Amino acid sequence: MKSFLHVQDLGDLRVALAEAKEIKNDRFRYVESGRNKTALLVFFNNSLRTRLSTQKAALNLGMNVIVLDVNAGAWKLETERGVIMDGDKSEHLLEAIPVMSCYCDIIGIRSFAGLTDREYDYAETVYHQFVRYSGKPVFAMETATVHPLQAFADLITIEEHKQKARPKVVLTWAPHPRALPQAVPNSFAEWMNAADVDFVITHPEGYELDPLFAGDARVEYDQMKAFEGADFVYAKNWSCPGVTRPADYGKILADYHDMLHWTVSDRQMAITDNARFMHCLPVRRGMIVADSVIEAPTSLVIPEAANREISATVVLRRILQGMQE
Ligand code: CP
């Protein structure tokens, strides 16, 4: 594997899930596979879980790790071509990428959507510049439109906790005071569509996810109807993906004060089939979810975060294997 953005990049999901189980039982099993290999993790945006879990995964495989926070200690980087660099950005990504690639074997990228130019974000411009100009395998640690390490960890968590062969999984929009990217819901939808689950998406009208990710998933605009009989509830805010109205891309369509009935609370959870609550974290309590739901024994937010180490170990191992081919 030379690039990791989408569920298809992992091949057969059942094989990947079996590998995740194997690694979880013995996370240092492949400690020799990364000897003398260096992972460079490049962060254009903040992170807690991705930063720690991906470093831990690399260590599980015996790799060396370098972490670069582009906005703290490095030169500010220009990412667009054809601009006159007379502002505060001292270096262009097109020089910085080949320089970074001199010091590593694999590169992880965290670079969020700008949420102003849909075409630029959905082309994954920054990620593909790394692929093109580094000459090294590259993997997404949440890019403009996807967060596959999170979605893989979410799927591992569902597999571990499901009580039915084909559980009902509901992805629900929830309110937030700031405009957030669509990366997490996009990837969650993509991975759930590839998994053996009954998948339903619920959100207010106007927040339709890009069909590339939503696929044929059922969309139910009535949140209470969507929650009926659910086995897993996955909450997340996202800004307008601009599918039905491109001019609204990246916008919040209604004041969050008027949307607090979408906050996941005991009212909605009561009509599920004792559903497990999920969220990628960080989460704003009182906005996305009520304290009582996230603190309940049915909450899976910590196991999900723990599984980030496992998903990253599988992905890094696959990349290392690809380097031997
Ligand atoms: N879920 C997730 O990616 O968390 P961080 O933003 O803290 O890495």
CSV table of C-alpha atoms and ligand atoms in Angstrom, one decimal:
chain,number,residue,atom,x,y,z
A,1,MET,CA,0.0,0.0,0.0
A,2,LYS,CA,1.5,3.3,-1.1
A,3,SER,CA,-1.3,5.7,-0.2
A,4,PHE,CA,-4.1,5.4,2.4
A,5,LEU,CA,-7.2,7.6,2.0
A,6,HIS,CA,-10.1,5.3,1.4
A,7,VAL,CA,-11.5,2.0,2.6
A,8,GLN,CA,-10.6,0.3,-0.7
A,9,ASP,CA,-6.9,1.0,-0.1
A,10,LEU,CA,-7.0,-1.8,2.6
A,11,GLY,CA,-8.4,-4.4,0.3
A,12,ASP,CA,-10.6,-7.1,1.9
A,13,LEU,CA,-12.1,-5.6,5.0
A,14,ARG,CA,-12.5,-9.0,6.7
A,15,VAL,CA,-8.8,-9.6,6.3
A,16,ALA,CA,-7.9,-6.2,7.7
A,17,LEU,CA,-10.2,-6.7,10.7
A,18,ALA,CA,-8.7,-10.1,11.4
A,19,GLU,CA,-5.3,-8.5,11.2
A,20,ALA,CA,-6.4,-5.8,13.7
A,21,LYS,CA,-7.6,-8.5,16.1
A,22,GLU,CA,-4.3,-10.3,15.8
A,23,ILE,CA,-2.3,-7.1,16.5
A,24,LYS,CA,-4.5,-6.1,19.4
A,25,ASN,CA,-3.8,-9.5,21.0
A,26,ASP,CA,0.0,-9.0,20.5
A,27,ARG,CA,0.8,-5.4,19.4
A,28,PHE,CA,4.5,-6.0,19.2
A,29,ARG,CA,4.2,-9.1,17.0
A,30,TYR,CA,5.7,-7.2,14.0
A,31,VAL,CA,8.2,-5.1,15.9
A,32,GLU,CA,11.0,-6.1,13.5
A,33,SER,CA,9.1,-5.0,10.4
A,34,GLY,CA,9.9,-1.3,10.8
A,35,ARG,CA,13.5,-1.6,11.9
A,36,ASN,CA,15.6,1.4,10.6
A,37,LYS,CA,12.5,2.9,9.0
A,38,THR,CA,11.4,6.4,9.9
A,39,ALA,CA,7.8,7.8,9.9
A,40,LEU,CA,7.4,11.5,9.6
A,41,LEU,CA,4.1,12.8,10.9
A,42,VAL,CA,3.2,16.2,9.6
A,43,PHE,CA,0.5,18.2,11.4
A,44,PHE,CA,-1.0,21.3,9.9
A,45,ASN,CA,-3.7,21.2,12.5
A,46,ASN,CA,-4.1,20.3,16.2
A,47,SER,CA,-4.4,16.7,17.4
A,48,LEU,CA,-4.3,14.6,20.6
A,49,ARG,CA,-5.4,11.1,19.6
A,50,THR,CA,-3.9,10.9,16.1
A,51,ARG,CA,-0.6,12.3,17.3
A,52,LEU,CA,-0.3,9.9,20.1
A,53,SER,CA,-1.8,6.8,18.6
A,54,THR,CA,0.1,7.0,15.3
A,55,GLN,CA,3.4,7.5,17.2
A,56,LYS,CA,2.6,4.5,19.4
A,57,ALA,CA,1.7,2.4,16.3
A,58,ALA,CA,5.0,3.2,14.7
A,59,LEU,CA,6.8,2.3,17.9
A,60,ASN,CA,4.9,-1.0,17.9
A,61,LEU,CA,6.4,-1.8,14.6
A,62,GLY,CA,9.9,-0.8,15.7
A,63,MET,CA,10.0,2.4,13.6
A,64,ASN,CA,11.6,5.7,14.4
A,65,VAL,CA,9.2,8.7,14.5
A,66,ILE,CA,9.6,12.4,13.7
A,67,VAL,CA,6.7,14.7,14.4
A,68,LEU,CA,6.5,18.1,12.7
A,69,ASP,CA,4.0,20.8,13.7
A,70,VAL,CA,4.0,23.0,10.7
A,71,ASN,CA,2.5,25.9,12.5
A,72,ALA,CA,4.8,25.7,15.6
A,73,GLY,CA,8.5,26.0,15.0
A,74,ALA,CA,8.6,25.4,11.3
A,75,TRP,CA,8.4,28.1,8.5
A,76,LYS,CA,4.8,28.9,7.6
A,77,LEU,CA,4.1,27.1,4.3
A,78,GLU,CA,2.3,28.3,1.2
A,79,THR,CA,0.2,25.5,-0.3
A,80,GLU,CA,-1.1,27.1,-3.5
A,81,ARG,CA,0.8,27.5,-6.8
A,82,GLY,CA,1.0,30.7,-8.7
A,83,VAL,CA,0.9,33.1,-5.7
A,84,ILE,CA,3.3,36.0,-5.0
A,85,MET,CA,4.7,35.0,-1.6
A,86,ASP,CA,4.7,38.5,-0.1
A,87,GLY,CA,2.8,37.5,3.1
A,88,ASP,CA,3.8,35.7,6.2
A,89,LYS,CA,4.5,32.4,4.5
A,90,SER,CA,8.3,31.9,4.0
A,91,GLU,CA,8.4,28.6,2.2
A,92,HIS,CA,6.4,26.8,-0.4
A,93,LEU,CA,5.1,23.3,0.1
A,94,LEU,CA,6.7,22.3,-3.2
A,95,GLU,CA,10.2,22.8,-1.8
A,96,ALA,CA,9.3,21.7,1.7
A,97,ILE,CA,7.9,18.3,0.7
A,98,PRO,CA,11.0,17.0,-1.1
A,99,VAL,CA,13.1,18.3,1.8
A,100,MET,CA,10.9,16.5,4.4
A,101,SER,CA,11.1,13.3,2.3
A,102,CYS,CA,14.9,13.3,2.6
A,103,TYR,CA,14.6,12.4,6.3
A,104,CYS,CA,11.9,9.7,6.3
A,105,ASP,CA,10.5,6.6,4.6
A,106,ILE,CA,6.7,7.1,5.2
A,107,ILE,CA,4.8,10.4,5.6
A,108,GLY,CA,1.5,10.9,7.5
A,109,ILE,CA,-0.4,14.1,6.8
A,110,ARG,CA,-3.0,16.0,8.9
A,111,SER,CA,-4.4,18.9,6.9
A,112,PHE,CA,-8.0,20.0,7.4
A,113,ALA,CA,-10.3,21.5,4.8
A,114,GLY,CA,-10.2,25.2,4.3
A,115,LEU,CA,-14.0,25.1,3.8
A,116,THR,CA,-14.0,28.0,1.4
A,117,ASP,CA,-13.2,26.2,-1.9
A,118,ARG,CA,-15.1,22.9,-2.3
A,119,GLU,CA,-13.2,21.9,-5.4
A,120,TYR,CA,-9.8,22.5,-3.8
A,121,ASP,CA,-10.8,20.6,-0.7
A,122,TYR,CA,-12.5,17.7,-2.4
A,123,ALA,CA,-9.5,17.3,-4.8
A,124,GLU,CA,-7.4,16.6,-1.7
A,125,THR,CA,-4.9,19.0,-3.1
A,126,VAL,CA,-2.4,19.1,-0.2
A,127,TYR,CA,-2.4,15.3,0.3
A,128,HIS,CA,-1.8,14.7,-3.4
A,129,GLN,CA,1.1,17.2,-3.5
A,130,PHE,CA,2.7,15.1,-0.8
A,131,VAL,CA,2.2,11.9,-2.8
A,132,ARG,CA,3.5,13.5,-6.0
A,133,TYR,CA,6.5,15.5,-4.6
A,134,SER,CA,7.7,13.2,-1.8
A,135,GLY,CA,8.2,10.0,-3.7
A,136,LYS,CA,7.3,8.2,-0.4
A,137,PRO,CA,4.2,6.3,0.8
A,138,VAL,CA,1.8,8.8,2.3
A,139,PHE,CA,-1.2,8.2,4.6
A,140,ALA,CA,-4.0,10.4,5.8
A,141,MET,CA,-4.2,11.4,9.5
A,142,GLU,CA,-7.3,13.4,8.7
A,143,THR,CA,-7.2,15.3,5.5
A,144,ALA,CA,-9.6,17.8,3.8
A,145,THR,CA,-12.3,15.2,3.2
A,146,VAL,CA,-11.4,11.9,4.9
A,147,HIS,CA,-10.2,10.5,8.3
A,148,PRO,CA,-9.7,6.8,7.4
A,149,LEU,CA,-7.6,5.9,10.5
A,150,GLN,CA,-10.6,7.0,12.6
A,151,ALA,CA,-13.2,5.2,10.5
A,152,PHE,CA,-11.1,2.0,10.7
A,153,ALA,CA,-10.9,2.3,14.5
A,154,ASP,CA,-14.6,2.9,14.6
A,155,LEU,CA,-15.3,-0.3,12.6
A,156,ILE,CA,-12.9,-2.3,14.8
A,157,THR,CA,-14.9,-1.0,17.8
A,158,ILE,CA,-18.3,-1.9,16.3
A,159,GLU,CA,-17.0,-5.4,15.5
A,160,GLU,CA,-15.8,-5.9,19.1
A,161,HIS,CA,-19.1,-4.7,20.6
A,162,LYS,CA,-21.9,-5.8,18.2
A,163,GLN,CA,-24.5,-8.2,19.6
A,164,LYS,CA,-26.1,-9.0,16.2
A,165,ALA,CA,-24.5,-10.2,13.0
A,166,ARG,CA,-25.8,-7.1,11.1
A,167,PRO,CA,-26.3,-4.3,13.6
A,168,LYS,CA,-28.1,-1.0,12.9
A,169,VAL,CA,-25.6,1.8,12.9
A,170,VAL,CA,-26.9,5.5,12.8
A,171,LEU,CA,-24.7,8.4,11.9
A,172,THR,CA,-26.3,11.5,13.4
A,173,TRP,CA,-25.5,15.2,12.8
A,174,ALA,CA,-25.3,17.2,16.0
A,175,PRO,CA,-25.0,20.9,16.6
A,176,HIS,CA,-21.7,22.8,17.1
A,177,PRO,CA,-20.8,26.5,17.4
A,178,ARG,CA,-18.1,26.4,14.7
A,179,ALA,CA,-18.1,25.2,11.1
A,180,LEU,CA,-16.4,21.8,11.0
A,181,PRO,CA,-15.1,19.7,8.1
A,182,GLN,CA,-16.9,16.7,6.7
A,183,ALA,CA,-13.9,14.4,6.9
A,184,VAL,CA,-15.1,12.2,9.8
A,185,PRO,CA,-18.7,11.7,8.6
A,186,ASN,CA,-17.4,11.1,5.0
A,187,SER,CA,-15.1,8.4,6.1
A,188,PHE,CA,-17.5,6.9,8.6
A,189,ALA,CA,-20.2,6.7,5.9
A,190,GLU,CA,-17.7,5.2,3.4
A,191,TRP,CA,-16.5,2.5,5.8
A,192,MET,CA,-20.0,1.6,7.0
A,193,ASN,CA,-21.2,1.3,3.4
A,194,ALA,CA,-18.4,-1.2,2.9
A,195,ALA,CA,-19.1,-3.1,6.2
A,196,ASP,CA,-21.9,-5.6,6.9
A,197,VAL,CA,-24.2,-3.2,8.8
A,198,ASP,CA,-27.6,-1.6,8.4
A,199,PHE,CA,-26.5,2.0,8.0
A,200,VAL,CA,-28.7,5.1,8.3
A,201,ILE,CA,-27.6,8.7,8.2
A,202,THR,CA,-29.7,11.4,9.8
A,203,HIS,CA,-29.2,15.2,9.6
A,204,PRO,CA,-31.2,18.4,9.0
A,205,GLU,CA,-31.9,19.1,5.3
A,206,GLY,CA,-29.0,20.8,3.5
A,207,TYR,CA,-26.3,18.7,5.2
A,208,GLU,CA,-26.3,15.9,2.7
A,209,LEU,CA,-22.9,14.2,2.4
A,210,ASP,CA,-21.2,13.9,-0.9
A,211,PRO,CA,-22.6,10.8,-2.8
A,212,LEU,CA,-19.0,9.6,-3.1
A,213,PHE,CA,-19.1,8.8,0.6
A,214,ALA,CA,-22.9,8.5,1.4
A,215,GLY,CA,-23.3,6.0,-1.5
A,216,ASP,CA,-26.7,4.3,-1.2
A,217,ALA,CA,-27.0,4.7,2.5
A,218,ARG,CA,-30.5,5.5,3.8
A,219,VAL,CA,-31.0,9.1,4.8
A,220,GLU,CA,-33.7,9.9,7.3
A,221,TYR,CA,-34.3,13.6,8.1
A,222,ASP,CA,-36.4,12.7,11.2
A,223,GLN,CA,-33.7,12.0,13.9
A,224,MET,CA,-36.1,10.1,16.2
A,225,LYS,CA,-37.2,7.8,13.4
A,226,ALA,CA,-33.6,7.1,12.5
A,227,PHE,CA,-32.8,6.2,16.1
A,228,GLU,CA,-35.6,3.6,16.4
A,229,GLY,CA,-34.0,0.2,17.2
A,230,ALA,CA,-30.4,1.5,16.6
A,231,ASP,CA,-27.5,-0.7,18.0
A,232,PHE,CA,-24.9,2.0,17.5
A,233,VAL,CA,-25.3,5.8,17.5
A,234,TYR,CA,-22.4,7.7,16.0
A,235,ALA,CA,-22.7,11.5,16.6
A,236,LYS,CA,-20.7,14.2,14.7
A,237,ASN,CA,-21.2,17.7,13.6
A,238,TRP,CA,-20.3,18.7,10.0
A,239,SER,CA,-20.7,21.9,8.0
A,240,CYS,CA,-22.7,22.1,4.8
A,241,PRO,CA,-21.0,19.8,2.2
A,242,GLY,CA,-22.4,22.0,-0.6
A,243,VAL,CA,-24.0,19.0,-2.4
A,244,THR,CA,-27.4,20.6,-3.1
A,245,ARG,CA,-26.3,24.2,-2.9
A,246,PRO,CA,-22.5,24.6,-3.7
A,247,ALA,CA,-22.7,28.3,-2.5
A,248,ASP,CA,-23.3,27.0,1.1
A,249,TYR,CA,-20.2,24.8,1.2
A,250,GLY,CA,-18.5,25.0,4.6
A,251,LYS,CA,-21.3,27.0,6.2
A,252,ILE,CA,-23.5,26.5,9.3
A,253,LEU,CA,-27.0,26.6,7.9
A,254,ALA,CA,-28.9,27.5,11.2
A,255,ASP,CA,-27.9,29.1,14.5
A,256,TYR,CA,-26.9,26.3,16.8
A,257,HIS,CA,-29.2,27.6,19.6
A,258,ASP,CA,-32.1,26.6,17.3
A,259,MET,CA,-30.6,23.1,16.7
A,260,LEU,CA,-30.0,21.9,20.3
A,261,HIS,CA,-32.9,19.4,19.9
A,262,TRP,CA,-30.4,17.4,17.7
A,263,THR,CA,-28.0,17.0,20.7
A,264,VAL,CA,-27.9,13.3,21.5
A,265,SER,CA,-29.6,12.9,24.9
A,266,ASP,CA,-31.5,10.2,26.9
A,267,ARG,CA,-34.6,11.2,24.9
A,268,GLN,CA,-33.2,9.8,21.6
A,269,MET,CA,-31.2,7.0,23.2
A,270,ALA,CA,-34.4,5.7,25.0
A,271,ILE,CA,-35.9,4.5,21.6
A,272,THR,CA,-32.8,2.7,20.5
A,273,ASP,CA,-32.0,-1.0,21.2
A,274,ASN,CA,-29.8,0.0,24.1
A,275,ALA,CA,-27.4,1.5,21.6
A,276,ARG,CA,-23.8,2.1,22.2
A,277,PHE,CA,-22.8,5.8,21.8
A,278,MET,CA,-19.8,6.7,19.7
A,279,HIS,CA,-17.9,9.8,18.8
A,280,CYS,CA,-14.4,10.3,17.5
A,281,LEU,CA,-13.5,13.0,20.1
A,282,PRO,CA,-12.8,15.7,20.9
A,283,VAL,CA,-16.4,16.3,21.8
A,284,ARG,CA,-18.3,19.3,23.1
A,285,ARG,CA,-20.7,18.2,25.9
A,286,GLY,CA,-24.1,19.9,25.9
A,287,MET,CA,-23.7,20.5,22.1
A,288,ILE,CA,-23.1,17.1,20.5
A,289,VAL,CA,-24.0,14.9,23.5
A,290,ALA,CA,-25.5,15.1,27.0
A,291,ASP,CA,-23.2,14.2,29.9
A,292,SER,CA,-25.5,11.3,30.8
A,293,VAL,CA,-25.1,9.7,27.4
A,294,ILE,CA,-21.3,10.0,27.1
A,295,GLU,CA,-20.8,8.9,30.7
A,296,ALA,CA,-23.1,5.9,30.5
A,297,PRO,CA,-21.7,2.4,30.5
A,298,THR,CA,-23.0,2.2,26.9
A,299,SER,CA,-20.6,4.9,25.8
A,300,LEU,CA,-17.7,3.6,23.6
A,301,VAL,CA,-15.7,6.8,23.1
A,302,ILE,CA,-12.7,5.6,25.1
A,303,PRO,CA,-12.5,2.1,23.4
A,304,GLU,CA,-12.7,3.9,20.0
A,305,ALA,CA,-9.8,6.1,20.9
A,306,ALA,CA,-7.8,3.1,22.1
A,307,ASN,CA,-8.5,1.4,18.8
A,308,ARG,CA,-6.8,4.2,17.0
A,309,GLU,CA,-3.5,2.6,17.9
A,310,ILE,CA,-4.6,-0.7,16.4
A,311,SER,CA,-5.9,0.9,13.1
A,312,ALA,CA,-2.7,2.8,12.7
A,313,THR,CA,-0.5,-0.2,13.4
A,314,VAL,CA,-2.4,-2.2,10.7
A,315,VAL,CA,-2.0,0.6,8.2
A,316,LEU,CA,1.7,1.3,8.9
A,317,ARG,CA,2.4,-2.4,8.6
A,318,ARG,CA,0.6,-2.6,5.2
A,319,ILE,CA,2.7,0.3,4.0
A,320,LEU,CA,5.9,-1.3,5.2
A,321,GLN,CA,4.9,-4.5,3.5
A,322,GLY,CA,4.3,-2.5,0.3
A,323,MET,CA,7.8,-1.1,0.4
A,324,GLN,CA,9.3,-4.6,0.2
A,325,GLU,CA,7.4,-5.5,-3.0
B,1,CP,N1,-10.3,11.8,16.6
B,1,CP,C1,-9.2,12.4,16.4
B,1,CP,O1,-8.7,12.4,15.2
B,1,CP,O2,-8.7,13.1,17.4
B,1,CP,P1,-7.5,14.2,17.3
B,1,CP,O3,-8.0,15.4,16.5
B,1,CP,O4,-7.2,14.6,18.8
B,1,CP,O5,-6.3,13.6,16.7
